[in-house]
């Protein structure tokens, strides 16, 4: 094992050449029978070239994009190993659950391995199943074993699948040759295989985002639980075409041979968005293309995942670029990997027309308010949330404001907005993050990985505009603070305000997820049944003694409902009387009195008179 400092020293000065022509061993043949997908079990068979003697095989553990040991080992079943038709005894390693030992007899050069992946837990890291009655998502890391110690760039796989009858598929894997339900692909390195998921479904639509003959080609592949869900509007198709043009104008280069959006529309499978070099594998709810609230809430999912092709896949933090899937990843720079992607993804949603300017600002206001009420920022620096991704990703929402969540995403957005506005101020509007992106993510087109460190980020910022970026960024990510970094909004000519008008995004989530949000007034969100989700430390509800998982039964003596509590918050403003909540806490009932008289508080951005609208300039399209 290598320590963090060793890895940074070794990796930072090397460039992984993704498609480097290295001498490779004979390909492992891999066939995945997907006909049982509706039952959430995939059957795989591998023919692995081997030498006689002790052989160690491993199952991918650290999954790119998940940044944590999320390889779905619990779903790995039905393992059978055979040589020349005779079963071989295998053993799992006593310490590393992802490693298997087998002795290959003399004279045998191919090991047959069969296994089944139970996919009731999505292997893309989104929870929920990977397949439904009508569609599936195949992440190849769930169906492969490979030789221990090998670099994933050096292990070749010749993959093929059998699909359920009548299903069509989308993937960035090259060289597809279909015969009925059987599809064979060209041999690829394990790195490319794991980076190229496949979606398939009974209801499938392919939308060309590039003009005929244009290179590289961009394709939108959509699968859904019902045919009617696939009806992407001509306006949306035009917006995604605009998105492609906007990324070209922003980055100035493309690091893929072709790009596939793999979009699943379903309420039955795990919700996720997972980035890849030449594709993204994203799930939205079944009616996301058709219903306005859902359309708005998902408006920046594909723009975010697509941005990762440049920020995350082409340029990658040194600690996240590991030689294979067994080496631990170091997440310290996720505030760049995810935070800058969050910033650019939201800006691109507005530039491409998937969001209006007002929707962009409403989303930003919600993010800023949430982070400005994160009590845990007083003890936990942002960088620690990135380093802790493997523990924070799976924690629930209870006490999240005190523990902090994966805050490097939203707070990264605020930090990069601040950086963008400082670049514009320092250069009197001549330069911006657009220039940073062209330098950092542009360069020569073509698929490869170029590593970076904190110092590389600072150096590139200084090339765009000299400033003490190192001090600013170290302070933003490395030290606890009482307030969120709102400098970008303020330099942008806007300020964060609270009033009784609902925030568009919060209101849409309240309707869809059926909960009531009182975060910035009383200090909590509650489910339809009155159960408190999180209680913000230091808020009026917290001071009254309330905590997560307690259940509100009655408000001022009347049975709980979100409407009753909203009315009580308004009434308290003029009556100047505390709100009395009857609360159930695991079989025990008690009344809590909340002394709060300031009415409803929903976050919005408001223009600062006399200041230029830099935010408006930032979301202006670059392409024509
Ligand atoms: Zn991301």
XYZ file of C-alpha atoms and ligand atoms in Angstrom, residues 65 67 273 275 304-305 308 337-338 341-342 409, ligand 1:
13
model
C -17.194 8.437 -9.751
C -14.926 7.737 -4.972
C -26.087 10.254 -12.236
C -20.091 10.307 -15.059
C -23.402 18.189 -14.558
C -22.563 14.639 -15.640
C -17.391 15.609 -15.868
C -13.872 17.522 -9.132
C -17.472 17.856 -7.944
C -18.653 20.521 -11.980
C -21.641 21.650 -9.907
C -20.678 19.766 -4.174
Zn -20.573 14.858 -10.152
